[in-house]
Amino acid sequence: MIISFEGGEGSGKSSVIKGALRLIQTHGMEVCVFREPGDTEIGEQIRNILHDHKNSNISLRTEALLYQAARSELVDKKIRPAIERGVTVLLDRFYDSSIVYQGMARGLGIEEILHLTRFATGGLDPDLTFYLDVDVQEGLRRIRENKREFNRMDAQPVEFYEKVREAYLNLCRENLGGRWVYINANQEFPNVMLDVTKELNERIFHEGAITRERGT
Ligand code: TMP
């Protein structure tokens, strides 16, 4: 099973993924986490190119292809082997990031990105996708305060992040009831985690909803 986590800058994906990892482990399931771009030897080198401020003049198509190249490496070397061993895979971003950032916000086109994605992933899809929605200004404030690195993708004009958020909201709205789950990530972290836990309990562990009142 593949569970992906999507969201704009400062949406708190990493903390939520840590919480989800612990929850799934407590159910005795084997689970691992990968982040995009990166988490393979070649993927990390590609990540460095993509994040380097000196590459701010990179062509949009090159950017799109590099994300897909890092992705195919991750799928072939890590994700497929894990799935074949029956391990649950949590992904800090997957191809929806390319659809949103390159296809929609950069304007390269959804169909073009989907076409590249099919080649890069061999048609591998997430079973469940959490969209962590955060207000753009709040997200940028969080990364200014908390993020270890401030990379090229963090240095885009605010309008770009507004487009990213709009694109995610559209994608999420169109697919609600399917694999997408909307989470309000403007809330304090414990409440965000509670919402994610509730969805995981219902969808993965098939347990009834846990109420906020009980706080468990
Ligand atoms: P993050 O490690 O903080 O999530 O940053 C990754 C950055 O790369 C983020 O700005 C989103 C961007 N990105 C794309 O533009 N396209 C992609 O396909 C992926 C995976 C990430």
mmCIF file of C-alpha atoms and ligand atoms in Angstrom:
data_model
loop_
_atom_site.group_PDB
_atom_site.id
_atom_site.type_symbol
_atom_site.label_atom_id
_atom_site.label_comp_id
_atom_site.label_asym_id
_atom_site.label_seq_id
_atom_site.Cartn_x
_atom_site.Cartn_y
_atom_site.Cartn_z
ATOM 1 C CA MET A 1 0.000 0.000 0.000
ATOM 2 C CA ILE A 2 1.207 3.492 -0.870
ATOM 3 C CA ILE A 3 0.100 6.523 1.146
ATOM 4 C CA SER A 4 1.284 9.881 -0.159
ATOM 5 C CA PHE A 5 1.344 13.249 1.609
ATOM 6 C CA GLU A 6 1.029 16.425 -0.429
ATOM 7 C CA GLY A 7 0.969 20.109 0.429
ATOM 8 C CA GLY A 8 2.521 23.498 -0.127
ATOM 9 C CA GLU A 9 5.576 24.881 1.636
ATOM 10 C CA GLY A 10 5.234 24.844 5.434
ATOM 11 C CA SER A 11 2.213 22.540 5.479
ATOM 12 C CA GLY A 12 3.855 20.295 8.093
ATOM 13 C CA LYS A 13 4.161 17.127 5.997
ATOM 14 C CA SER A 14 7.282 15.828 7.730
ATOM 15 C CA SER A 15 5.786 15.999 11.234
ATOM 16 C CA VAL A 16 2.526 14.419 10.088
ATOM 17 C CA ILE A 17 4.419 11.625 8.344
ATOM 18 C CA LYS A 18 6.387 10.887 11.536
ATOM 19 C CA GLY A 19 3.083 10.614 13.412
ATOM 20 C CA ALA A 20 1.537 8.380 10.732
ATOM 21 C CA LEU A 21 4.620 6.155 10.757
ATOM 22 C CA ARG A 22 4.312 5.616 14.518
ATOM 23 C CA LEU A 23 0.583 4.926 14.271
ATOM 24 C CA ILE A 24 1.008 2.326 11.538
ATOM 25 C CA GLN A 25 3.866 0.686 13.429
ATOM 26 C CA THR A 26 1.678 0.339 16.520
ATOM 27 C CA HIS A 27 -0.653 -1.765 14.373
ATOM 28 C CA GLY A 28 2.242 -4.148 13.794
ATOM 29 C CA MET A 29 2.615 -3.290 10.119
ATOM 30 C CA GLU A 30 5.982 -2.932 8.441
ATOM 31 C CA VAL A 31 6.236 0.590 7.066
ATOM 32 C CA CYS A 32 8.855 2.850 5.501
ATOM 33 C CA VAL A 33 9.080 6.502 4.447
ATOM 34 C CA PHE A 34 10.602 8.055 1.330
ATOM 35 C CA ARG A 35 10.733 11.686 0.302
ATOM 36 C CA GLU A 36 10.749 13.218 -3.163
ATOM 37 C CA PRO A 37 12.913 14.330 -4.781
ATOM 38 C CA GLY A 38 15.681 12.148 -3.367
ATOM 39 C CA ASP A 39 16.175 9.145 -1.087
ATOM 40 C CA THR A 40 18.332 7.271 -3.594
ATOM 41 C CA GLU A 41 21.976 7.908 -4.403
ATOM 42 C CA ILE A 42 21.153 9.413 -7.802
ATOM 43 C CA GLY A 43 17.953 11.044 -6.566
ATOM 44 C CA GLU A 44 19.853 13.015 -3.900
ATOM 45 C CA GLN A 45 22.247 14.331 -6.562
ATOM 46 C CA ILE A 46 19.262 15.405 -8.660
ATOM 47 C CA ARG A 47 17.722 17.025 -5.549
ATOM 48 C CA ASN A 48 20.887 19.093 -5.113
ATOM 49 C CA ILE A 49 20.632 20.368 -8.700
ATOM 50 C CA LEU A 50 16.940 21.203 -8.266
ATOM 51 C CA HIS A 51 17.442 22.986 -4.947
ATOM 52 C CA ASP A 52 20.597 24.916 -5.811
ATOM 53 C CA HIS A 53 19.959 28.690 -5.995
ATOM 54 C CA LYS A 54 22.557 29.008 -8.747
ATOM 55 C CA ASN A 55 20.189 27.047 -11.022
ATOM 56 C CA SER A 56 17.448 29.666 -10.785
ATOM 57 C CA ASN A 57 17.474 29.996 -14.596
ATOM 58 C CA ILE A 58 16.752 26.266 -15.161
ATOM 59 C CA SER A 59 14.374 25.642 -18.078
ATOM 60 C CA LEU A 60 10.903 24.587 -16.932
ATOM 61 C CA ARG A 61 11.033 21.394 -18.984
ATOM 62 C CA THR A 62 14.425 20.470 -17.531
ATOM 63 C CA GLU A 63 13.002 21.014 -14.042
ATOM 64 C CA ALA A 64 10.031 18.771 -14.851
ATOM 65 C CA LEU A 65 12.274 16.035 -16.270
ATOM 66 C CA LEU A 66 14.650 16.097 -13.308
ATOM 67 C CA TYR A 67 11.782 15.565 -10.852
ATOM 68 C CA GLN A 68 10.639 12.628 -12.975
ATOM 69 C CA ALA A 69 14.183 11.223 -13.199
ATOM 70 C CA ALA A 70 14.541 11.298 -9.401
ATOM 71 C CA ARG A 71 11.104 9.662 -9.194
ATOM 72 C CA SER A 72 11.879 6.754 -11.534
ATOM 73 C CA GLU A 73 15.029 6.034 -9.543
ATOM 74 C CA LEU A 74 13.011 5.977 -6.299
ATOM 75 C CA VAL A 75 10.270 3.789 -7.784
ATOM 76 C CA ASP A 76 12.710 1.242 -9.229
ATOM 77 C CA LYS A 77 15.182 1.083 -6.346
ATOM 78 C CA LYS A 78 12.991 1.593 -3.280
ATOM 79 C CA ILE A 79 9.224 1.783 -3.720
ATOM 80 C CA ARG A 80 8.537 -1.291 -5.893
ATOM 81 C CA PRO A 81 10.878 -3.547 -3.897
ATOM 82 C CA ALA A 82 9.166 -2.441 -0.658
ATOM 83 C CA ILE A 83 5.673 -3.036 -2.078
ATOM 84 C CA GLU A 84 6.737 -6.465 -3.303
ATOM 85 C CA ARG A 85 7.811 -7.334 0.265
ATOM 86 C CA GLY A 86 4.397 -6.268 1.545
ATOM 87 C CA VAL A 87 5.733 -3.134 3.249
ATOM 88 C CA THR A 88 3.471 -0.073 3.532
ATOM 89 C CA VAL A 89 5.137 2.938 1.894
ATOM 90 C CA LEU A 90 4.618 6.513 3.084
ATOM 91 C CA LEU A 91 5.665 9.124 0.547
ATOM 92 C CA ASP A 92 6.602 12.719 1.336
ATOM 93 C CA ARG A 93 5.359 13.917 -2.092
ATOM 94 C CA PHE A 94 4.767 11.801 -5.207
ATOM 95 C CA TYR A 95 3.704 12.566 -8.764
ATOM 96 C CA ASP A 96 0.824 14.835 -7.703
ATOM 97 C CA SER A 97 3.556 17.361 -6.793
ATOM 98 C CA SER A 98 4.665 17.358 -10.440
ATOM 99 C CA ILE A 99 1.094 17.780 -11.671
ATOM 100 C CA VAL A 100 0.582 20.719 -9.309
ATOM 101 C CA TYR A 101 3.973 22.478 -9.391
ATOM 102 C CA GLN A 102 5.107 21.828 -12.978
ATOM 103 C CA GLY A 103 1.846 21.009 -14.763
ATOM 104 C CA MET A 104 -0.419 23.617 -13.193
ATOM 105 C CA ALA A 105 1.589 26.315 -11.343
ATOM 106 C CA ARG A 106 4.402 26.451 -13.920
ATOM 107 C CA GLY A 107 1.852 25.957 -16.703
ATOM 108 C CA LEU A 108 3.444 23.023 -18.543
ATOM 109 C CA GLY A 109 0.098 21.210 -18.761
ATOM 110 C CA ILE A 110 -1.449 18.355 -16.811
ATOM 111 C CA GLU A 111 -1.535 15.914 -19.745
ATOM 112 C CA GLU A 112 2.163 16.473 -20.525
ATOM 113 C CA ILE A 113 3.137 15.824 -16.903
ATOM 114 C CA LEU A 114 0.870 12.783 -16.654
ATOM 115 C CA HIS A 115 2.521 11.379 -19.752
ATOM 116 C CA LEU A 116 6.009 11.783 -18.247
ATOM 117 C CA THR A 117 4.739 10.413 -14.934
ATOM 118 C CA ARG A 118 3.437 7.206 -16.498
ATOM 119 C CA PHE A 119 6.869 6.614 -17.982
ATOM 120 C CA ALA A 120 8.688 7.447 -14.731
ATOM 121 C CA THR A 121 6.494 5.358 -12.422
ATOM 122 C CA GLY A 122 5.428 2.567 -14.774
ATOM 123 C CA GLY A 123 1.857 3.368 -13.698
ATOM 124 C CA LEU A 124 2.294 3.100 -9.923
ATOM 125 C CA ASP A 125 -0.429 5.048 -8.056
ATOM 126 C CA PRO A 126 -0.907 5.917 -4.382
ATOM 127 C CA ASP A 127 -3.816 4.174 -2.626
ATOM 128 C CA LEU A 128 -4.427 7.155 -0.382
ATOM 129 C CA THR A 129 -3.305 10.804 -0.639
ATOM 130 C CA PHE A 130 -3.470 13.329 2.179
ATOM 131 C CA TYR A 131 -3.552 16.959 1.092
ATOM 132 C CA LEU A 132 -2.364 19.195 3.942
ATOM 133 C CA ASP A 133 -3.849 22.582 3.141
ATOM 134 C CA VAL A 134 -2.180 25.628 4.647
ATOM 135 C CA ASP A 135 -2.673 29.316 3.969
ATOM 136 C CA VAL A 136 0.277 30.536 1.842
ATOM 137 C CA GLN A 137 1.425 33.298 4.214
ATOM 138 C CA GLU A 138 1.190 30.996 7.235
ATOM 139 C CA GLY A 139 3.184 28.287 5.402
ATOM 140 C CA LEU A 140 5.910 30.743 4.404
ATOM 141 C CA ARG A 141 6.069 32.049 7.970
ATOM 142 C CA ARG A 142 6.568 28.488 9.229
ATOM 143 C CA ILE A 143 9.407 27.717 6.828
ATOM 144 C CA ARG A 144 11.141 31.004 7.667
ATOM 145 C CA GLU A 145 10.994 29.992 11.338
ATOM 146 C CA ASN A 146 11.600 26.254 11.186
ATOM 147 C CA LYS A 147 13.201 25.029 8.003
ATOM 148 C CA ARG A 148 16.786 23.819 8.072
ATOM 149 C CA GLU A 149 17.511 24.789 4.478
ATOM 150 C CA PHE A 150 16.063 27.565 2.314
ATOM 151 C CA ASN A 151 16.304 26.161 -1.212
ATOM 152 C CA ARG A 152 15.551 27.381 -4.755
ATOM 153 C CA MET A 153 11.973 26.072 -4.564
ATOM 154 C CA ASP A 154 11.436 28.052 -1.336
ATOM 155 C CA ALA A 155 12.515 31.250 -3.082
ATOM 156 C CA GLN A 156 9.676 31.552 -5.620
ATOM 157 C CA PRO A 157 7.384 34.603 -5.815
ATOM 158 C CA VAL A 158 4.327 34.439 -3.510
ATOM 159 C CA GLU A 159 2.017 34.249 -6.573
ATOM 160 C CA PHE A 160 3.615 30.912 -7.450
ATOM 161 C CA TYR A 161 2.630 29.433 -4.063
ATOM 162 C CA GLU A 162 -0.878 30.879 -4.460
ATOM 163 C CA LYS A 163 -1.139 28.994 -7.764
ATOM 164 C CA VAL A 164 0.196 25.830 -6.104
ATOM 165 C CA ARG A 165 -2.470 26.034 -3.395
ATOM 166 C CA GLU A 166 -5.258 26.693 -5.910
ATOM 167 C CA ALA A 167 -4.061 23.743 -8.018
ATOM 168 C CA TYR A 168 -3.993 21.376 -5.029
ATOM 169 C CA LEU A 169 -7.460 22.516 -3.942
ATOM 170 C CA ASN A 170 -8.839 21.854 -7.423
ATOM 171 C CA LEU A 171 -7.208 18.438 -7.687
ATOM 172 C CA CYS A 172 -8.379 17.506 -4.210
ATOM 173 C CA ARG A 173 -11.956 18.727 -4.835
ATOM 174 C CA GLU A 174 -12.194 16.749 -8.072
ATOM 175 C CA ASN A 175 -11.014 13.556 -6.405
ATOM 176 C CA LEU A 176 -12.661 13.671 -2.991
ATOM 177 C CA GLY A 177 -14.270 10.344 -2.221
ATOM 178 C CA GLY A 178 -11.471 8.699 -4.156
ATOM 179 C CA ARG A 179 -7.901 8.497 -2.916
ATOM 180 C CA TRP A 180 -7.688 12.187 -1.833
ATOM 181 C CA VAL A 181 -8.300 13.327 1.724
ATOM 182 C CA TYR A 182 -8.460 17.036 2.607
ATOM 183 C CA ILE A 183 -6.812 18.048 5.897
ATOM 184 C CA ASN A 184 -6.937 21.583 7.319
ATOM 185 C CA ALA A 185 -3.262 22.131 8.160
ATOM 186 C CA ASN A 186 -3.821 25.688 9.427
ATOM 187 C CA GLN A 187 -4.775 24.116 12.749
ATOM 188 C CA GLU A 188 -2.324 23.467 15.583
ATOM 189 C CA PHE A 189 -0.280 20.332 14.906
ATOM 190 C CA PRO A 190 -2.062 18.062 17.464
ATOM 191 C CA ASN A 191 -5.404 18.745 15.766
ATOM 192 C CA VAL A 192 -3.953 18.149 12.293
ATOM 193 C CA MET A 193 -2.587 14.823 13.563
ATOM 194 C CA LEU A 194 -5.937 13.942 15.084
ATOM 195 C CA ASP A 195 -7.651 14.446 11.711
ATOM 196 C CA VAL A 196 -5.036 12.337 9.905
ATOM 197 C CA THR A 197 -5.290 9.607 12.566
ATOM 198 C CA LYS A 198 -9.070 9.515 12.250
ATOM 199 C CA GLU A 199 -8.834 9.028 8.473
ATOM 200 C CA LEU A 200 -6.155 6.337 8.794
ATOM 201 C CA ASN A 201 -8.204 4.510 11.418
ATOM 202 C CA GLU A 202 -11.271 4.531 9.210
ATOM 203 C CA ARG A 203 -9.630 3.846 5.871
ATOM 204 C CA ILE A 204 -6.695 1.589 6.708
ATOM 205 C CA PHE A 205 -7.518 -0.044 10.017
ATOM 206 C CA HIS A 206 -11.299 0.018 9.473
ATOM 207 C CA GLU A 207 -11.942 1.277 12.982
ATOM 208 C CA GLY A 208 -14.784 3.657 13.851
ATOM 209 C CA ALA A 209 -14.091 7.358 14.033
ATOM 210 C CA ILE A 210 -12.219 8.513 17.124
ATOM 211 C CA THR A 211 -13.812 11.623 18.566
ATOM 212 C CA ARG A 212 -11.940 14.758 19.519
ATOM 213 C CA GLU A 213 -13.663 14.648 22.923
ATOM 214 C CA ARG A 214 -11.967 11.390 23.810
ATOM 215 C CA GLY A 215 -8.733 12.813 22.451
ATOM 216 C CA THR A 216 -7.257 9.376 21.705
HETATM 217 P P1 TMP B 1 10.211 19.804 0.243
HETATM 218 O O1 TMP B 1 11.305 18.791 0.382
HETATM 219 O O2 TMP B 1 10.267 20.919 1.215
HETATM 220 O O3 TMP B 1 8.855 19.179 0.136
HETATM 221 O O4 TMP B 1 10.520 20.556 -1.119
HETATM 222 C C1 TMP B 1 10.446 19.984 -2.339
HETATM 223 C C2 TMP B 1 10.189 21.107 -3.328
HETATM 224 O O5 TMP B 1 10.155 20.552 -4.644
HETATM 225 C C3 TMP B 1 8.821 21.753 -3.119
HETATM 226 O O6 TMP B 1 8.918 23.140 -3.401
HETATM 227 C C4 TMP B 1 7.961 21.121 -4.175
HETATM 228 C C5 TMP B 1 8.941 20.840 -5.274
HETATM 229 N N1 TMP B 1 8.547 19.722 -6.139
HETATM 230 C C6 TMP B 1 8.140 19.986 -7.432
HETATM 231 O O7 TMP B 1 8.100 21.147 -7.845
HETATM 232 N N2 TMP B 1 7.805 18.936 -8.237
HETATM 233 C C7 TMP B 1 7.857 17.630 -7.814
HETATM 234 O O8 TMP B 1 7.548 16.711 -8.570
HETATM 235 C C8 TMP B 1 8.294 17.384 -6.454
HETATM 236 C C9 TMP B 1 8.377 15.974 -5.955
HETATM 237 C C10 TMP B 1 8.636 18.455 -5.659
#
